[in-house]
mmCIF file of C-alpha atoms in Angstrom:
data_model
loop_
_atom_site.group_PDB
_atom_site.id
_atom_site.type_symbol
_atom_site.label_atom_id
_atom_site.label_comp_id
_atom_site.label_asym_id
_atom_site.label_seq_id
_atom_site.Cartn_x
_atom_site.Cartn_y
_atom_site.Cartn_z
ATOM 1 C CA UNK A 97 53.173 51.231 70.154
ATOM 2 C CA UNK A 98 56.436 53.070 70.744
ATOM 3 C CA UNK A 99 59.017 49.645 70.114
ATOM 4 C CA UNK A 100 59.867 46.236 71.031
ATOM 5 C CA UNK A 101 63.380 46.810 72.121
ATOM 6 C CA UNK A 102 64.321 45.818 75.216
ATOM 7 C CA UNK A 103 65.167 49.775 76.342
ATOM 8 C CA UNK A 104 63.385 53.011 75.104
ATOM 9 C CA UNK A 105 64.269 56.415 76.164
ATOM 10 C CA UNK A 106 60.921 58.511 76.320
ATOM 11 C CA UNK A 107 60.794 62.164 75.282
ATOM 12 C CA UNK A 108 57.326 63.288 76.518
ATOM 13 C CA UNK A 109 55.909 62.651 79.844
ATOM 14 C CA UNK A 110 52.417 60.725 81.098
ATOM 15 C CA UNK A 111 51.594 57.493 81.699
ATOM 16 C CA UNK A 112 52.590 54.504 79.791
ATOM 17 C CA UNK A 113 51.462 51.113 79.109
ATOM 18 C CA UNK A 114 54.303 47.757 79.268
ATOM 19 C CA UNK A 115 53.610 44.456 78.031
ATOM 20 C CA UNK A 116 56.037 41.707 78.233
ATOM 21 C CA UNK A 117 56.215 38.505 75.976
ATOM 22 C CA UNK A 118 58.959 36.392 76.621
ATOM 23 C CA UNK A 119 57.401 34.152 73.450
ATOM 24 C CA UNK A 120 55.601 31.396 72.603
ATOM 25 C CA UNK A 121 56.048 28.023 74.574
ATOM 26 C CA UNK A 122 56.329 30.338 77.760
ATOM 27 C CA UNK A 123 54.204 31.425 80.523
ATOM 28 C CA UNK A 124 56.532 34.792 80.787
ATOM 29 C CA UNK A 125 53.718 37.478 79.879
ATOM 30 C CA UNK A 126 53.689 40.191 82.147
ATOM 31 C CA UNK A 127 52.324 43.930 81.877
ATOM 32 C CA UNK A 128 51.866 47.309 83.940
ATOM 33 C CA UNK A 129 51.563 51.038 83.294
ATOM 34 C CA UNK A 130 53.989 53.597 84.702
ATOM 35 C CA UNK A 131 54.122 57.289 84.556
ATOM 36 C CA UNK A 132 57.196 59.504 83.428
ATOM 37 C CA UNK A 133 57.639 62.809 85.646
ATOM 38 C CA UNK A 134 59.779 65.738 84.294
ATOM 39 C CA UNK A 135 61.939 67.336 87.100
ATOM 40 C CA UNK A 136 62.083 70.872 86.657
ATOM 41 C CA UNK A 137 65.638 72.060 88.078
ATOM 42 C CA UNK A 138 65.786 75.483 90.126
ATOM 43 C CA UNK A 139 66.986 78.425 88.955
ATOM 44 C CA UNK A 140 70.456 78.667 89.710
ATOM 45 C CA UNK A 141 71.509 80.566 93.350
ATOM 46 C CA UNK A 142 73.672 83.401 91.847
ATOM 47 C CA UNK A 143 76.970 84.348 93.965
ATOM 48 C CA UNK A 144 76.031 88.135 95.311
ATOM 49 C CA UNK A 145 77.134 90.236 97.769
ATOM 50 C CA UNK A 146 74.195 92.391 100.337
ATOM 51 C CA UNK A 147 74.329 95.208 102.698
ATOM 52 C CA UNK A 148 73.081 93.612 105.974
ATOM 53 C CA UNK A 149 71.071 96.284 106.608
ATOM 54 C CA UNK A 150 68.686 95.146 104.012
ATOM 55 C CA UNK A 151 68.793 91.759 105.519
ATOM 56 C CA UNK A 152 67.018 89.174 106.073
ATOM 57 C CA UNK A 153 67.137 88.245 102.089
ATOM 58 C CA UNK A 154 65.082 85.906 100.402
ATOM 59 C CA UNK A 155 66.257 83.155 97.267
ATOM 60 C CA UNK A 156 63.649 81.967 95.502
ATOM 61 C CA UNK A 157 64.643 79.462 93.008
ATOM 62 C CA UNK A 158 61.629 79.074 91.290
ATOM 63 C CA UNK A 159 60.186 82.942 90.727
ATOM 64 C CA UNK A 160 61.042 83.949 87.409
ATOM 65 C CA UNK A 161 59.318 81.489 85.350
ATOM 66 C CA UNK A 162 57.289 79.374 88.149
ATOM 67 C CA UNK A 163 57.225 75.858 86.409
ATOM 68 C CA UNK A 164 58.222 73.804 89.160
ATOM 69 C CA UNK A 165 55.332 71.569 90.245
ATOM 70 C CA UNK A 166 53.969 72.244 93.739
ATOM 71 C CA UNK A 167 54.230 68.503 94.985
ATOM 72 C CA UNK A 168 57.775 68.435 94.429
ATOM 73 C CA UNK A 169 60.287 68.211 97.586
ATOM 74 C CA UNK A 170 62.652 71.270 97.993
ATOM 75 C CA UNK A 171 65.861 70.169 100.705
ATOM 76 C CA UNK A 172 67.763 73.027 101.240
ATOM 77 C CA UNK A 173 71.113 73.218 103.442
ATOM 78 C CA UNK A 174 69.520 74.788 105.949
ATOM 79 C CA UNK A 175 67.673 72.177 106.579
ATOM 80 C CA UNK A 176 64.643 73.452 105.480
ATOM 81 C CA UNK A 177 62.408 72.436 102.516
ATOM 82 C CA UNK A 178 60.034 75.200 101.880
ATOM 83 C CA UNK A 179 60.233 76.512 98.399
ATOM 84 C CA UNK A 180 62.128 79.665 99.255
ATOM 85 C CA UNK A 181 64.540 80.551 102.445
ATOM 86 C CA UNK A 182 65.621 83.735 104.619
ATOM 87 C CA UNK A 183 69.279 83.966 104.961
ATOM 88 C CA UNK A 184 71.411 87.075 106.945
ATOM 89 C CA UNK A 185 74.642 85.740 107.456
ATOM 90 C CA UNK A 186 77.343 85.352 104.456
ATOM 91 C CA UNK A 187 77.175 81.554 103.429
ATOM 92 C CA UNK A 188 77.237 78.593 100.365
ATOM 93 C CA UNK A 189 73.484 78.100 99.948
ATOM 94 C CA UNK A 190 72.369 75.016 98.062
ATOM 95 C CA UNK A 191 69.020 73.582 97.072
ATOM 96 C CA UNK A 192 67.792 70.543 95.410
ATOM 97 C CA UNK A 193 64.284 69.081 93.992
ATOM 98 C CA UNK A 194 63.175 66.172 93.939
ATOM 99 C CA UNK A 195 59.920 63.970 93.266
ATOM 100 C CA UNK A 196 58.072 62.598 96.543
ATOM 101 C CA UNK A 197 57.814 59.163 94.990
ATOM 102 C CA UNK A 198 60.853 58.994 92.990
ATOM 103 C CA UNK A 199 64.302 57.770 94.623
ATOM 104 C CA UNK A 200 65.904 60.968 96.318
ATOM 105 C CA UNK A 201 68.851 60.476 94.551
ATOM 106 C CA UNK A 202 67.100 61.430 91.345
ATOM 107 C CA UNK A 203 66.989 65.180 92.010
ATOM 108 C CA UNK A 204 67.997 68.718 90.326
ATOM 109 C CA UNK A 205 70.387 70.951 92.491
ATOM 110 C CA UNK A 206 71.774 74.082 92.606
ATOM 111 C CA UNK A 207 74.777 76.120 95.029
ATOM 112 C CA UNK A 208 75.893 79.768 95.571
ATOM 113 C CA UNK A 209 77.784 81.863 97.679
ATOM 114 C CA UNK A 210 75.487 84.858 99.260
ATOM 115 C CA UNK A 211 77.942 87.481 101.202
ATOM 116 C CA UNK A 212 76.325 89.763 103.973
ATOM 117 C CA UNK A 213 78.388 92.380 104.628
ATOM 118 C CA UNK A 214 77.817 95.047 107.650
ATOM 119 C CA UNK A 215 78.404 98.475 105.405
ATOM 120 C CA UNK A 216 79.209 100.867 108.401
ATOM 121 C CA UNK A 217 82.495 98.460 109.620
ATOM 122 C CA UNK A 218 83.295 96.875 106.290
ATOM 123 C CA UNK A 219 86.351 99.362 106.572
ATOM 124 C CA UNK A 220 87.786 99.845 110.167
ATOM 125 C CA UNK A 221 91.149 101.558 111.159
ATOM 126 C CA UNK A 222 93.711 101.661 113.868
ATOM 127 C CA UNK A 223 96.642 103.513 115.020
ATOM 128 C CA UNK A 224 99.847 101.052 115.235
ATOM 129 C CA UNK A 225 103.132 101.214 116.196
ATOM 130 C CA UNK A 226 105.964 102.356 114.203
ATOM 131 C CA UNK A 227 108.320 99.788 115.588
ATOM 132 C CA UNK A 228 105.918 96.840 116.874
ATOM 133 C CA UNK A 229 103.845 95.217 114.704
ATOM 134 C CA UNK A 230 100.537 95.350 117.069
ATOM 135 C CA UNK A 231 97.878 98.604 117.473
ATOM 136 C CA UNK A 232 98.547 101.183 119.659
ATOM 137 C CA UNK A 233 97.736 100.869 123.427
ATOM 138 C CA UNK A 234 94.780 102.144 123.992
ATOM 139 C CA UNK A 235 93.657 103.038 120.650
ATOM 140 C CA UNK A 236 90.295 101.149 118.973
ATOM 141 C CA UNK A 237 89.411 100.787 115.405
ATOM 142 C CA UNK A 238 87.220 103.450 113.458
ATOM 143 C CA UNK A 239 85.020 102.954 110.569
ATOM 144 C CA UNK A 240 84.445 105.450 108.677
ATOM 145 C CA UNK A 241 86.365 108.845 106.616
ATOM 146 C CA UNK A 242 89.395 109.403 108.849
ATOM 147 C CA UNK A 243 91.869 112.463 109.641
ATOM 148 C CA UNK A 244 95.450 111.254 110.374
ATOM 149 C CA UNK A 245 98.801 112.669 110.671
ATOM 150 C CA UNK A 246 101.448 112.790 107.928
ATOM 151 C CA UNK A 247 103.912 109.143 108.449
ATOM 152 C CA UNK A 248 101.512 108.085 110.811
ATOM 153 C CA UNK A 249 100.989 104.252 110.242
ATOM 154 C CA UNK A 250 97.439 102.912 110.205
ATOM 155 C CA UNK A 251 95.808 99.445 109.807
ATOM 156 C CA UNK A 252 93.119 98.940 107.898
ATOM 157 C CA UNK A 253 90.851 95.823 108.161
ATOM 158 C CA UNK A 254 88.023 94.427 106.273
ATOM 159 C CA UNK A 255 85.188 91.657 107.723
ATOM 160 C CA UNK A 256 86.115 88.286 108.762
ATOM 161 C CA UNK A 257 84.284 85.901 107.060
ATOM 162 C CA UNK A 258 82.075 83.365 108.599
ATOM 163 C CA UNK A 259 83.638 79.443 109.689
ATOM 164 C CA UNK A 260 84.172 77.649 106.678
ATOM 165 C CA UNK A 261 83.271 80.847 103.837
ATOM 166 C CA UNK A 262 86.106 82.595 102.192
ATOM 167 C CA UNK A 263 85.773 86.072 101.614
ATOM 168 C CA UNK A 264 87.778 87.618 98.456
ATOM 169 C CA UNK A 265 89.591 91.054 99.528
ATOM 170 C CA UNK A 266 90.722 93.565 97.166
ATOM 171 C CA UNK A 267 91.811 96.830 98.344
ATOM 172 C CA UNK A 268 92.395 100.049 96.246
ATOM 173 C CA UNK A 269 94.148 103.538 97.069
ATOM 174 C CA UNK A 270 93.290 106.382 94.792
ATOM 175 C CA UNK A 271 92.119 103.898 92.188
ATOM 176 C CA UNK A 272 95.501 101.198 92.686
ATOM 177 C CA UNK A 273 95.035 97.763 93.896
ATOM 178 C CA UNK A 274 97.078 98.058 97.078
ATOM 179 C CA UNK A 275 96.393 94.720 98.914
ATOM 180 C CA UNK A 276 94.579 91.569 98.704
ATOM 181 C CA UNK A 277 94.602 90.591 102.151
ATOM 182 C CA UNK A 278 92.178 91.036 105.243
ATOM 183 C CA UNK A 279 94.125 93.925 105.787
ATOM 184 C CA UNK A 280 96.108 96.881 104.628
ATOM 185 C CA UNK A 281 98.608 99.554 106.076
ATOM 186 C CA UNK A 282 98.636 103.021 105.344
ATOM 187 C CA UNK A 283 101.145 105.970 105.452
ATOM 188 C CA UNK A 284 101.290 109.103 103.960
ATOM 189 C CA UNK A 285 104.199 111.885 103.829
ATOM 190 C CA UNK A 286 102.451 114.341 101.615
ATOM 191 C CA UNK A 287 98.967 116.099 102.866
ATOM 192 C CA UNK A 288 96.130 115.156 101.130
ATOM 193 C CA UNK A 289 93.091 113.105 100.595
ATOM 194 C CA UNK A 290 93.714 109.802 99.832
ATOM 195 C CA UNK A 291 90.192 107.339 98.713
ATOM 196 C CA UNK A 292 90.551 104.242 100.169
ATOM 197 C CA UNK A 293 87.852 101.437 98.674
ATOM 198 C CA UNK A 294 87.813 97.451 99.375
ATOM 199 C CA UNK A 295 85.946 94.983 97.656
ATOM 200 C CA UNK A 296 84.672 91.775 99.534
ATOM 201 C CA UNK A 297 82.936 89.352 97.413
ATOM 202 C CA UNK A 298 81.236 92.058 94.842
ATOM 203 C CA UNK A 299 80.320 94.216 98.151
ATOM 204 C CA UNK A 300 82.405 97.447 98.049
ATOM 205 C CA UNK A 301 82.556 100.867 99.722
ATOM 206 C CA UNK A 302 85.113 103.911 100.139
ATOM 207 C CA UNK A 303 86.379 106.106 103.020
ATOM 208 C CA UNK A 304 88.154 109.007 102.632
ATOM 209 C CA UNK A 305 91.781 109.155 104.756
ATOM 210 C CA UNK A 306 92.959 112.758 105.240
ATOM 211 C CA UNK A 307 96.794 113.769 105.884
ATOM 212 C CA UNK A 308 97.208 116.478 108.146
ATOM 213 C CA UNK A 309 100.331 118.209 109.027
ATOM 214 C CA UNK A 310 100.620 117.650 113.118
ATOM 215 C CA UNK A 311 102.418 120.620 113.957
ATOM 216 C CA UNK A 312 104.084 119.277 118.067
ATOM 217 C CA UNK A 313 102.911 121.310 120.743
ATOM 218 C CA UNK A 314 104.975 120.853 123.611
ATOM 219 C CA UNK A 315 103.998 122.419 127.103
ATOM 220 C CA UNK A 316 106.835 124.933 128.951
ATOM 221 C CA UNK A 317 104.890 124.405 132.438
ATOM 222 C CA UNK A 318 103.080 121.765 134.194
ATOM 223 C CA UNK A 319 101.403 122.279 137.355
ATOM 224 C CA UNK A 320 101.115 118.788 139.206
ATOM 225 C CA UNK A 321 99.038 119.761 142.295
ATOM 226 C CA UNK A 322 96.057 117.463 141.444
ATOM 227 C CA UNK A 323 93.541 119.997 140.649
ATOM 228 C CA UNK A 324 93.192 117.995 137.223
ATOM 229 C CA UNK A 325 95.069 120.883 134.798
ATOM 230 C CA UNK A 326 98.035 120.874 133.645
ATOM 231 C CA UNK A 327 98.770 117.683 135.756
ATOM 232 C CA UNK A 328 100.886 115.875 133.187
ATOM 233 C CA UNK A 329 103.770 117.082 130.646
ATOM 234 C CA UNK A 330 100.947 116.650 128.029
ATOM 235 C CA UNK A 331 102.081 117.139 124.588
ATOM 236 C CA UNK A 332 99.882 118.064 121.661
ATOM 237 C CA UNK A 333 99.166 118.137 117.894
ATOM 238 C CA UNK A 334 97.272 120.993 116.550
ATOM 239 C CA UNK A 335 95.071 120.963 113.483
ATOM 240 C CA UNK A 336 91.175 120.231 113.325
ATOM 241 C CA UNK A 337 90.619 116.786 113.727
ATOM 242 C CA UNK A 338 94.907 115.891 114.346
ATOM 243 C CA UNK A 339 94.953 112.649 116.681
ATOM 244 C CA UNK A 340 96.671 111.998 120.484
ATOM 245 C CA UNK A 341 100.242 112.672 119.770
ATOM 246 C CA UNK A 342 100.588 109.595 121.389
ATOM 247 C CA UNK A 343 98.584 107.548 118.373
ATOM 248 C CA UNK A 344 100.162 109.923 115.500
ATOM 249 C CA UNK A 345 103.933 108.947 116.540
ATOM 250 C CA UNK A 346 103.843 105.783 118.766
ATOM 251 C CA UNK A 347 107.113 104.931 120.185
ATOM 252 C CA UNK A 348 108.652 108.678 120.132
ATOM 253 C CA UNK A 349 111.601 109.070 123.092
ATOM 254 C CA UNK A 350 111.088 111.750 125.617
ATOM 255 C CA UNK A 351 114.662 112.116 127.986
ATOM 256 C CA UNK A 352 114.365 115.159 130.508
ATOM 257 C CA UNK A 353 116.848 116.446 132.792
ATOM 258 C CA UNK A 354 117.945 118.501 135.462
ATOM 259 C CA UNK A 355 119.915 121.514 135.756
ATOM 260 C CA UNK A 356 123.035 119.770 136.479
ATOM 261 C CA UNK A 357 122.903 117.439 133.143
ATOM 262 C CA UNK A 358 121.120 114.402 135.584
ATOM 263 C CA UNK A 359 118.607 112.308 133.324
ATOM 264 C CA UNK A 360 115.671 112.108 135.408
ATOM 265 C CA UNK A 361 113.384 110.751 133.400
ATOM 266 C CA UNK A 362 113.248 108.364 130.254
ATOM 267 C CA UNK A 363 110.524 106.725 128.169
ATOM 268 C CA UNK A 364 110.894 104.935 124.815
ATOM 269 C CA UNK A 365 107.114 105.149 124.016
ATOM 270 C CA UNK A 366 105.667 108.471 125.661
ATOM 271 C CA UNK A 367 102.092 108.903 126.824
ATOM 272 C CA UNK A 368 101.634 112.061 127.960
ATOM 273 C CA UNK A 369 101.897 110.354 131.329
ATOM 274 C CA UNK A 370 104.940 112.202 133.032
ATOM 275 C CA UNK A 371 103.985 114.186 135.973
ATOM 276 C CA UNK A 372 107.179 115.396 137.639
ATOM 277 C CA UNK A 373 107.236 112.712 140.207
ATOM 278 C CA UNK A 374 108.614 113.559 143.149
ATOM 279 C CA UNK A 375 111.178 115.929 141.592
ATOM 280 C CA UNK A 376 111.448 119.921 143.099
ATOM 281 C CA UNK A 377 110.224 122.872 141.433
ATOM 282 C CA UNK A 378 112.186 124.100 138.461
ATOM 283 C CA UNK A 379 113.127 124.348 135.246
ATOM 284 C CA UNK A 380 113.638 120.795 133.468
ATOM 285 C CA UNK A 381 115.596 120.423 130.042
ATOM 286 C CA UNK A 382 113.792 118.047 127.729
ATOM 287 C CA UNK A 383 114.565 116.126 124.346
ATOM 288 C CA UNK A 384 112.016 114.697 122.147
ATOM 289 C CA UNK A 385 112.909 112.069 119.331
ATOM 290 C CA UNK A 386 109.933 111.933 117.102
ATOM 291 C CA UNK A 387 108.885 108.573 115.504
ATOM 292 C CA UNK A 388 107.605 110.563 112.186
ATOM 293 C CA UNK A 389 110.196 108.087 109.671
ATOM 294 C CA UNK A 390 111.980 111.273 109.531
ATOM 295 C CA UNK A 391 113.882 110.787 113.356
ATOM 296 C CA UNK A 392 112.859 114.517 114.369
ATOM 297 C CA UNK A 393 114.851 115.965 117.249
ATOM 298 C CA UNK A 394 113.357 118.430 119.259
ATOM 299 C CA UNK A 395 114.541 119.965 122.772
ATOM 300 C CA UNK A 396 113.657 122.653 125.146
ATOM 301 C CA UNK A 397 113.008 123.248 128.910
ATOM 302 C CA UNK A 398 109.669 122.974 131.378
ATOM 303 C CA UNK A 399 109.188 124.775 134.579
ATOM 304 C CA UNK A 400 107.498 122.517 137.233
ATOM 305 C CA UNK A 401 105.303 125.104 139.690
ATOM 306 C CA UNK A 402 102.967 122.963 142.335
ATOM 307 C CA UNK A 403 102.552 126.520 143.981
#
């Protein structure tokens, strides 16, 4: 006999024997047996981040030390209730276990946060402009090391997380937490290599941003007769890997004239588009106002020949 209290709290399982005796002078004598299950609870779903191109990942809950009985029910938020689940997208992934002919309520559970992360975009950059706060037409975001020009302005941008998942950002230059946005702008005046790294949710990688001194190349002749060379007043940065002069200094003035003084041409963000127009053959006088943070001037004079 284990009591005859009312209420006994058992410490072992198996099967058990009640007998009730409401005492004498009563018919109230009642008995049964019953048997006391031990719900093993899963192993809990630890928060980790995975290169997706390892994916699809399995979480067992149950693998290290298997002790959870084999008729027990698994209800995962998937939907599923196998004993183990594929994921490949970032996610909260929860799990619970319960006896088939126990209440469901009764049941062990566990949560955690599993982060898939695409390593070859997890950092991606983009030209923008100096003045407006949007990329530079025309230009698309980059993954990977990157050469850019001395006070050129680039965005940076790590993965968007999934509806309803947070991801945790933290961005470092040269070994300095920069940011802890989605995002992160970067500038340079000096020449250099400059390690760029960002954390999301305990996944992290680096890229390497160079600064390169863009020396400006500006043409003294264009040739505008359609043949497809030396069409446009196209100007240039030199240095291996330098960008379009157009992405290195968004928004830099170009004002040419004629011989007489006449502005005959103006635009506030040049693109290498200017082709003469319909203007005669001659020698042009040109300013350039560089947006380098710096407000470089530069002038001098182009000879248009359609000959």
């Amino acid at each position: 006999s284990l009591g005859t209290s009312q209420t006994h709290t058992f410490e072992n399982t198996g099967i058990y024997y009640l007998y009730v005796d409401g005492g004498s002078n009563t018919r109230c004598v009642d008995n049964d047996t019953f048997k006391i299950y031990s719900i093993t609870g899963p192993e809990p779903i630890i928060d980790t981040c995975l290169w997706a191109s390892d994916s699809p990942f399995t979480i067992d809950v149950d693998k290290e030390y298997p002790t959870i009985d084999a008729d027990m029910v698994f209800e995962w938020s998937t939907g599923s209730n196998d004993r183990t689940i594929d994921v490949s997208i970032s996610g909260n992934y929860s799990v619970s276990v319960s006896h088939p002919t126990i209440s469901s309520s009764v049941k062990c559970s566990t949560s955690g946060d599993i982060t898939v992360i695409d390593q070859n975009t997890i950092i991606e950059g983009i030209p923008y402009q100096a003045v407006e706060d949007e990329p530079m037409p025309g230009s698309d975001w980059a993954a990977g090391d990157q050469d850019v020009c001395t006070y050129q302005r680039v965005r940076f941008r790590g993965p968007i997380p999934p509806s309803g998942f947070v991801y945790n950002y933290l961005w470092k230059q040269d070994g300095s937490q920069v940011s802890s946005t989605d995002f992160f702008f970067f500038m340079q005046n000096e020449m250099g290599d400059y390690e760029l790294s960002l954390n999301v949710n305990g996944c992290e990688d680096k890229v390497t941003v160079t600064a390169i001194n863009c020396e400006v190349d500006v043409p003294n002749i264009i040739t505008p007769n359609g043949d497809g060379m030396n069409d446009q007043f196209r100007i240039m940065l030199t240095g291996d890997g330098a960008p379009p002069f157009f992405n290195a200094f968004p928004n830099s003035t170009l004002i040419i004239y004629n011989r007489w003084g006449k502005k005959v041409y103006e635009s506030n963000n040049y693109q290498n588009e200017w082709d003469g127009e319909d203007l005669t053959d001659g020698v042009y006088y040109w300013n350039l106002f560089l947006a380098d943070g710096k407000e470089t001037e530069m002038n001098g004079t182009v000879t248009i020949l359609r000959k």
